[in-house]
């Protein structure tokens, strides 16, 4: 299996690039954001809890995310591989992902870190909010989400750097140019 972690601040292009990777390599795209939004849409007690946390710009607990992802991984055990989008966000989650995959004799093959300049991130997120109506794409929540990413999530990159599976990808370009950079990085580990 080809297992990819795609990483970047909110608005860095993880969803867009994940869709392209999914089509080209035949992988399953597991977006924690999509999984959580589905729980919210279902109106479950869990969904209501998640909605309050996300609307306030905070991260959902490790335990909750890990349990949801383990359920999804089990559902896709026959896939060619998985793109983990929005997970892991902490070193605890990165270690939990390694443990989950090891249970299936699998591992993360590469971590793609998409980077975009701060003002461009804010512009992209405000535009996305205007187009999609996502409540979490407003200026106050955007600032909180970027701050949380920089403080809590960005350090996870060091975890993958020490494992030798980190690839930095600049996404201050077109979607196609970024995707070519992504493919070049994936092809190096997918021989």
Coordinates of N, CA and C in Angstrom, one line a residue:
X1 N 0.8 -1.2 0.0 CA 0.0 0.0 0.0 C 0.9 1.3 0.0
X2 N 0.3 2.3 -0.6 CA 1.0 3.6 -0.6 C 0.2 4.5 0.4
X3 N 0.8 4.8 1.5 CA 0.1 5.7 2.5 C 0.8 7.0 2.6
X4 N 0.0 8.0 2.4 CA 0.5 9.4 2.3 C -0.2 10.3 3.4
X5 N 0.6 11.1 4.1 CA 0.1 12.1 4.9 C 0.2 13.4 4.2
X6 N -0.9 14.1 4.0 CA -0.8 15.4 3.3 C -1.0 16.5 4.4
X7 N -0.2 17.5 4.4 CA 0.0 18.4 5.5 C 0.0 19.8 5.0
X8 N -0.5 20.7 5.8 CA -0.4 22.1 5.5 C -1.4 22.9 6.3
X9 N -1.2 24.2 6.4 CA -2.1 25.1 7.1 C -3.5 25.1 6.4
X10 N -4.5 25.5 7.1 CA -5.8 25.6 6.5 C -5.7 26.5 5.2
X11 N -6.2 26.0 4.1 CA -6.1 26.8 2.8 C -4.9 26.5 2.0
X12 N -4.1 25.6 2.4 CA -2.8 25.3 1.7 C -3.0 24.4 0.5
X13 N -4.2 23.9 0.3 CA -4.5 23.1 -0.9 C -4.6 21.6 -0.7
X14 N -4.7 21.2 0.6 CA -4.6 19.7 0.9 C -5.8 19.0 0.2
X15 N -7.0 19.6 0.3 CA -8.1 18.9 -0.3 C -8.0 18.8 -1.8
X16 N -7.6 19.9 -2.5 CA -7.5 19.9 -3.9 C -6.4 18.9 -4.4
X17 N -5.2 18.9 -3.8 CA -4.2 18.0 -4.1 C -4.5 16.6 -3.8
X18 N -5.2 16.4 -2.7 CA -5.6 15.0 -2.3 C -6.6 14.4 -3.4
X19 N -7.5 15.2 -3.9 CA -8.4 14.7 -5.0 C -7.6 14.3 -6.2
X20 N -6.6 15.1 -6.6 CA -5.8 14.8 -7.7 C -4.9 13.5 -7.5
X21 N -4.4 13.4 -6.3 CA -3.6 12.2 -5.9 C -4.5 11.0 -6.0
X22 N -5.7 11.1 -5.4 CA -6.6 10.0 -5.4 C -6.9 9.5 -6.8
X23 N -7.1 10.4 -7.7 CA -7.5 9.9 -9.1 C -6.2 9.3 -9.8
X24 N -5.1 9.9 -9.6 CA -3.9 9.4 -10.3 C -3.4 8.1 -9.8
X25 N -3.4 7.9 -8.5 CA -2.8 6.8 -7.9 C -3.8 5.7 -7.4
X26 N -5.1 6.0 -7.5 CA -6.2 5.1 -7.1 C -6.2 4.9 -5.6
X27 N -5.9 5.9 -4.8 CA -5.9 5.8 -3.4 C -7.3 6.3 -2.7
X28 N -7.5 5.9 -1.5 CA -8.6 6.4 -0.7 C -8.2 7.7 0.0
X29 N -9.0 8.7 -0.2 CA -8.8 10.0 0.5 C -9.6 10.1 1.8
X30 N -8.9 10.1 2.9 CA -9.6 10.2 4.2 C -9.3 11.6 4.8
X31 N -10.3 12.4 4.6 CA -10.2 13.8 5.2 C -10.9 13.8 6.5
X32 N -10.1 14.1 7.6 CA -10.8 14.2 8.9 C -11.8 15.3 8.9
X33 N -11.6 16.4 8.2 CA -12.6 17.4 8.1 C -13.9 16.9 7.5
X34 N -13.8 16.1 6.4 CA -15.0 15.6 5.8 C -15.7 14.6 6.7
X35 N -14.9 13.8 7.4 CA -15.5 12.8 8.3 C -16.2 13.5 9.4
X36 N -15.6 14.5 10.0 CA -16.2 15.3 11.1 C -17.5 16.0 10.6
X37 N -17.4 16.6 9.4 CA -18.6 17.3 8.9 C -19.7 16.4 8.6
X38 N -19.4 15.1 8.2 CA -20.5 14.1 8.0 C -21.2 13.8 9.4
X39 N -20.4 13.7 10.4 CA -20.9 13.5 11.7 C -21.8 14.6 12.1
X40 N -21.4 15.9 11.8 CA -22.2 17.0 12.2 C -23.5 17.0 11.4
X41 N -23.4 16.7 10.1 CA -24.6 16.6 9.2 C -25.6 15.6 9.7
X42 N -25.1 14.5 10.2 CA -25.9 13.4 10.7 C -26.7 13.8 12.0
X43 N -26.2 14.9 12.6 CA -26.9 15.4 13.8 C -26.7 14.5 15.0
X44 N -25.7 13.6 15.0 CA -25.5 12.8 16.2 C -25.0 13.6 17.4
X45 N -25.1 13.0 18.5 CA -24.5 13.7 19.7 C -23.1 14.0 19.5
X46 N -22.4 13.0 18.9 CA -21.0 13.3 18.6 C -20.8 14.4 17.6
X47 N -21.7 14.5 16.6 CA -21.7 15.6 15.6 C -21.9 16.9 16.3
X48 N -22.8 17.0 17.2 CA -23.1 18.3 17.9 C -21.9 18.7 18.7
X49 N -21.2 17.8 19.4 CA -20.0 18.1 20.2 C -18.9 18.6 19.2
X50 N -18.7 17.9 18.1 CA -17.7 18.3 17.2 C -18.0 19.7 16.6
X51 N -19.3 19.9 16.3 CA -19.6 21.2 15.7 C -19.3 22.4 16.6
X52 N -19.5 22.3 17.9 CA -19.2 23.3 18.8 C -17.7 23.6 18.9
X53 N -16.9 22.5 18.9 CA -15.4 22.7 18.9 C -14.9 23.3 17.6
X54 N -15.4 22.9 16.5 CA -14.9 23.4 15.2 C -15.3 24.8 15.0
X55 N -16.6 25.1 15.4 CA -17.1 26.5 15.2 C -16.3 27.5 16.0
X56 N -15.7 27.0 17.1 CA -14.9 27.9 18.0 C -13.4 28.0 17.5
X57 N -13.1 27.2 16.4 CA -11.7 27.3 15.9 C -10.7 26.4 16.5
X58 N -11.2 25.4 17.4 CA -10.3 24.5 18.1 C -10.2 23.2 17.4
X59 N -9.3 22.4 17.8 CA -9.1 21.0 17.3 C -9.9 20.0 18.1
X60 N -10.4 19.0 17.4 CA -11.1 17.9 18.0 C -10.1 17.1 18.8
X61 N -10.5 16.4 19.9 CA -9.6 15.6 20.7 C -9.0 14.5 19.9
X62 N -7.7 14.1 20.4 CA -7.0 13.0 19.7 C -7.8 11.7 19.8
X63 N -8.4 11.4 20.9 CA -9.1 10.2 21.1 C -10.2 10.0 20.1
X64 N -11.0 11.1 19.9 CA -12.1 11.1 19.0 C -11.7 10.9 17.6
X65 N -10.7 11.7 17.2 CA -10.2 11.6 15.8 C -9.6 10.2 15.5
X66 N -8.8 9.7 16.5 CA -8.2 8.4 16.3 C -9.2 7.3 16.1
X67 N -10.2 7.3 17.0 CA -11.3 6.3 16.9 C -12.0 6.4 15.6
X68 N -12.3 7.6 15.1 CA -13.0 7.7 13.8 C -12.2 7.2 12.6
X69 N -10.9 7.6 12.7 CA -10.0 7.1 11.6 C -9.7 5.6 11.6
X70 N -9.6 5.1 12.8 CA -9.4 3.6 12.8 C -10.6 2.9 12.2
X71 N -11.8 3.4 12.4 CA -13.0 2.9 11.8 C -12.9 3.0 10.3
X72 N -12.5 4.1 9.8 CA -12.4 4.4 8.3 C -11.3 3.5 7.7
X73 N -10.2 3.3 8.4 CA -9.1 2.5 7.9 C -9.6 1.0 7.7
X74 N -10.3 0.6 8.7 CA -10.8 -0.8 8.7 C -11.8 -1.0 7.5
X75 N -12.6 0.1 7.2 CA -13.5 0.0 6.0 C -12.8 -0.1 4.7
X76 N -11.5 0.4 4.6 CA -10.8 0.5 3.4 C -9.6 -0.4 3.4
X77 N -9.6 -1.6 4.0 CA -8.5 -2.4 4.2 C -7.9 -3.0 2.9
X78 N -8.8 -3.0 1.8 CA -8.3 -3.6 0.6 C -7.9 -2.5 -0.4
X79 N -7.8 -1.3 0.0 CA -7.4 -0.2 -0.9 C -5.9 -0.2 -1.3
X80 N -5.6 0.4 -2.4 CA -4.2 0.5 -2.8 C -3.4 1.4 -1.9
X81 N -4.0 2.2 -1.1 CA -3.4 3.1 -0.2 C -4.3 4.1 0.3
X82 N -3.8 5.0 1.2 CA -4.7 6.0 1.8 C -3.9 7.3 1.8
X83 N -4.7 8.4 1.6 CA -4.2 9.8 1.8 C -4.8 10.2 3.1
X84 N -4.0 10.6 4.0 CA -4.5 11.1 5.3 C -4.4 12.6 5.2
X85 N -5.6 13.2 5.2 CA -5.7 14.7 5.0 C -6.3 15.3 6.3
X86 N -5.5 16.1 7.0 CA -6.0 16.7 8.2 C -5.6 15.8 9.4
X87 N -4.8 14.8 9.2 CA -4.4 13.9 10.3 C -3.0 13.3 9.9
X88 N -2.1 13.3 10.8 CA -2.1 13.7 12.2 C -1.9 15.2 12.4
X89 N -2.4 15.7 13.5 CA -2.2 17.1 13.8 C -1.3 17.3 15.0
X90 N -1.0 16.2 15.7 CA -0.1 16.3 16.8 C 0.8 15.1 16.8
X91 N 1.9 15.1 17.5 CA 2.8 14.0 17.5 C 2.1 12.7 18.1
X92 N 1.3 12.9 19.1 CA 0.5 11.8 19.7 C -0.3 11.1 18.6
X93 N -0.9 11.9 17.7 CA -1.7 11.4 16.6 C -0.8 10.7 15.6
X94 N 0.4 11.3 15.3 CA 1.3 10.6 14.4 C 1.8 9.3 14.9
X95 N 2.1 9.2 16.2 CA 2.4 7.9 16.8 C 1.3 6.9 16.7
X96 N 0.1 7.4 17.0 CA -1.1 6.6 16.9 C -1.4 6.0 15.5
X97 N -1.1 6.9 14.5 CA -1.3 6.5 13.1 C -0.3 5.3 12.8
X98 N 1.0 5.5 13.2 CA 2.0 4.5 13.0 C 1.5 3.1 13.7
X99 N 1.0 3.2 14.9 CA 0.5 2.0 15.6 C -0.7 1.4 14.8
X100 N -1.6 2.2 14.4 CA -2.8 1.7 13.6 C -2.3 1.0 12.4
X101 N -1.4 1.6 11.6 CA -1.0 1.0 10.4 C -0.2 -0.2 10.6
X102 N 0.7 -0.2 11.6 CA 1.5 -1.4 11.9 C 0.6 -2.6 12.2
X103 N -0.6 -2.4 12.8 CA -1.5 -3.6 13.0 C -1.8 -4.3 11.7
X104 N -1.7 -3.5 10.6 CA -2.1 -4.1 9.3 C -0.8 -4.3 8.4
X105 N 0.4 -4.3 9.1 CA 1.7 -4.4 8.4 C 1.9 -3.3 7.4
X106 N 1.4 -2.1 7.7 CA 1.6 -1.0 6.8 C 2.3 0.1 7.6
X107 N 2.7 1.2 6.8 CA 3.3 2.4 7.4 C 3.0 3.6 6.5
X108 N 3.4 4.8 7.0 CA 3.3 6.0 6.2 C 4.5 6.0 5.3
X109 N 4.3 6.1 4.0 CA 5.4 6.1 3.0 C 6.0 7.5 2.8
X110 N 5.2 8.5 2.9 CA 5.6 9.9 2.6 C 4.7 10.9 3.3
X111 N 5.3 12.0 3.8 CA 4.5 13.1 4.3 C 4.8 14.3 3.4
X112 N 3.7 14.8 2.8 CA 3.8 15.9 1.9 C 3.4 17.2 2.7
X113 N 4.2 18.1 2.8 CA 3.9 19.3 3.5 C 3.8 20.5 2.5
X114 N 2.5 20.9 2.3 CA 2.2 22.0 1.4 C 2.4 23.3 2.2
X115 N 3.1 24.3 1.6 CA 3.3 25.6 2.2 C 2.8 26.7 1.3
X116 N 2.1 27.7 1.9 CA 1.6 28.8 1.2 C 1.8 30.0 2.1
X117 N 2.1 31.2 1.5 CA 2.4 32.4 2.3 C 1.1 32.8 3.1
X118 N 1.3 33.4 4.3 CA 0.2 33.6 5.2 C -1.0 34.4 4.6
X119 N -0.7 35.6 3.9 CA -1.7 36.4 3.4 C -2.5 35.7 2.3
X120 N -1.9 34.8 1.5 CA -2.5 34.0 0.5 C -3.5 33.0 1.2
X121 N -3.0 32.4 2.3 CA -3.9 31.5 3.0 C -5.2 32.1 3.4
X122 N -5.1 33.3 4.0 CA -6.3 34.0 4.5 C -7.2 34.4 3.3
X123 N -6.6 34.8 2.2 CA -7.4 35.1 1.0 C -8.1 33.9 0.5
X124 N -7.4 32.8 0.4 CA -8.1 31.5 -0.1 C -9.2 31.1 0.8
X125 N -9.0 31.2 2.2 CA -10.0 30.7 3.1 C -11.3 31.6 3.1
X126 N -11.0 32.9 3.0 CA -12.2 33.9 2.9 C -13.0 33.6 1.6
X127 N -12.3 33.4 0.5 CA -12.9 33.1 -0.7 C -13.7 31.8 -0.6
X128 N -13.1 30.7 -0.1 CA -13.8 29.5 0.1 C -15.0 29.6 1.0
X129 N -14.9 30.4 2.0 CA -16.1 30.6 2.9 C -17.2 31.3 2.1
X130 N -16.9 32.3 1.3 CA -17.9 33.0 0.5 C -18.6 32.1 -0.5
X131 N -17.8 31.2 -1.1 CA -18.3 30.2 -2.1 C -19.1 29.1 -1.5
X132 N -18.6 28.5 -0.4 CA -19.2 27.3 0.2 C -20.1 27.5 1.3
X133 N -20.0 28.7 2.0 CA -20.9 29.0 3.1 C -20.4 28.3 4.4
X134 N -19.1 27.8 4.4 CA -18.6 27.1 5.6 C -18.4 28.1 6.7
X135 N -19.1 27.8 7.8 CA -19.1 28.7 8.9 C -17.7 29.0 9.5
X136 N -16.8 28.0 9.4 CA -15.4 28.1 10.0 C -14.5 28.9 9.1
X137 N -15.0 29.4 7.9 CA -14.1 30.3 7.1 C -14.5 31.7 7.2
X138 N -14.4 32.3 8.4 CA -14.5 33.7 8.7 C -13.2 34.2 9.3
X139 N -13.0 35.5 9.2 CA -11.6 36.0 9.6 C -11.2 35.7 11.0
X140 N -12.1 35.7 12.0 CA -11.6 35.4 13.3 C -11.3 33.9 13.5
X141 N -12.1 33.1 13.0 CA -11.8 31.6 13.1 C -10.6 31.3 12.2
X142 N -10.4 31.9 11.1 CA -9.3 31.6 10.2 C -8.0 32.0 11.0
X143 N -8.0 33.1 11.6 CA -6.8 33.5 12.4 C -6.5 32.5 13.5
X144 N -7.5 32.1 14.2 CA -7.3 31.1 15.3 C -6.8 29.8 14.7
X145 N -7.4 29.3 13.6 CA -7.0 28.0 13.0 C -5.5 28.1 12.5
X146 N -5.1 29.2 11.9 CA -3.7 29.3 11.5 C -2.8 29.4 12.7
X147 N -3.2 30.1 13.7 CA -2.3 30.2 14.9 C -2.2 28.8 15.6
X148 N -3.3 28.1 15.7 CA -3.3 26.7 16.2 C -2.4 25.8 15.4
X149 N -2.5 25.9 14.1 CA -1.7 25.1 13.2 C -0.2 25.4 13.5
X150 N 0.2 26.7 13.5 CA 1.6 27.1 13.7 C 2.1 26.6 15.0
X151 N 1.3 26.7 16.1 CA 1.7 26.4 17.4 C 1.7 24.8 17.7
X152 N 0.6 24.2 17.3 CA 0.5 22.8 17.7 C 0.7 21.8 16.6
X153 N 0.4 22.1 15.4 CA 0.5 21.1 14.3 C 1.8 21.1 13.5
X154 N 2.3 22.3 13.2 CA 3.5 22.4 12.4 C 4.7 21.6 13.0
X155 N 4.8 21.5 14.4 CA 5.9 20.7 14.9 C 5.9 19.2 14.5
X156 N 4.7 18.7 14.1 CA 4.6 17.3 13.7 C 5.5 17.0 12.5
X157 N 5.8 18.1 11.7 CA 6.7 17.9 10.5 C 8.1 17.4 11.0
X158 N 8.5 17.8 12.2 CA 9.8 17.3 12.7 C 9.8 15.8 12.9
X159 N 8.7 15.3 13.3 CA 8.5 13.8 13.5 C 8.8 13.1 12.2
X160 N 8.2 13.6 11.1 CA 8.4 12.9 9.9 C 9.7 13.2 9.3
X161 N 10.3 14.3 9.5 CA 11.7 14.6 9.1 C 12.6 13.6 9.7
X162 N 12.5 13.3 11.0 CA 13.4 12.3 11.6 C 13.2 10.9 11.1
X163 N 12.0 10.6 10.5 CA 11.8 9.3 9.9 C 12.3 9.3 8.5
X164 N 12.7 10.4 7.9 CA 13.2 10.5 6.6 C 12.2 10.3 5.5
X165 N 10.9 10.7 5.8 CA 9.8 10.6 4.8 C 9.1 11.9 4.6
X166 N 9.8 13.0 4.8 CA 9.2 14.3 4.7 C 9.5 14.9 3.3
X167 N 8.5 15.6 2.7 CA 8.8 16.3 1.4 C 8.0 17.6 1.5
X168 N 8.8 18.7 1.4 CA 8.3 20.1 1.4 C 7.8 20.4 0.0
X169 N 6.6 20.9 -0.1 CA 6.1 21.3 -1.4 C 5.5 22.7 -1.4
X170 N 6.1 23.6 -2.1 CA 5.6 25.0 -2.2 C 4.3 25.0 -3.0
X171 N 3.2 25.6 -2.5 CA 2.0 25.7 -3.2 C 1.6 27.1 -3.5
X172 N 2.6 28.0 -3.7 CA 2.4 29.4 -4.1 C 2.4 29.4 -5.6
X173 N 1.6 28.6 -6.2 CA 1.7 28.4 -7.7 C 0.3 27.9 -8.2
X174 N 0.3 27.4 -9.4 CA -1.0 26.9 -9.9 C -1.3 25.5 -9.3
X175 N -2.5 25.1 -9.4 CA -2.9 23.7 -9.0 C -2.0 22.7 -9.7
X176 N -1.9 22.8 -11.1 CA -1.2 21.9 -11.9 C 0.3 21.8 -11.6
X177 N 0.9 23.0 -11.4 CA 2.3 23.0 -11.0 C 2.6 22.4 -9.7
X178 N 1.7 22.6 -8.7 CA 1.8 22.0 -7.4 C 1.7 20.5 -7.5
X179 N 0.7 20.1 -8.3 CA 0.5 18.6 -8.5 C 1.7 17.9 -9.1
X180 N 2.3 18.6 -10.0 CA 3.5 18.0 -10.6 C 4.6 17.8 -9.5
X181 N 4.8 18.8 -8.7 CA 5.7 18.7 -7.6 C 5.4 17.5 -6.6
X182 N 4.1 17.4 -6.3 CA 3.5 16.4 -5.5 C 3.9 15.0 -6.1
X183 N 3.6 14.8 -7.4 CA 3.8 13.6 -8.1 C 5.3 13.2 -8.1
X184 N 6.1 14.2 -8.3 CA 7.6 13.9 -8.3 C 8.0 13.4 -6.9
X185 N 7.5 13.9 -5.8 CA 7.8 13.5 -4.5 C 7.3 12.0 -4.3
X186 N 6.0 11.8 -4.7 CA 5.4 10.5 -4.5 C 6.1 9.4 -5.3
X187 N 6.5 9.8 -6.5 CA 7.1 8.8 -7.4 C 8.5 8.3 -6.9
X188 N 9.1 9.2 -6.1 CA 10.4 8.8 -5.5 C 10.3 7.7 -4.5
X189 N 9.1 7.6 -3.8 CA 8.9 6.6 -2.8 C 8.0 5.4 -3.3
X190 N 7.4 5.6 -4.4 CA 6.4 4.6 -5.0 C 7.0 3.9 -6.2
X191 N 8.1 3.2 -6.0 CA 8.8 2.5 -7.1 C 8.3 1.1 -7.3

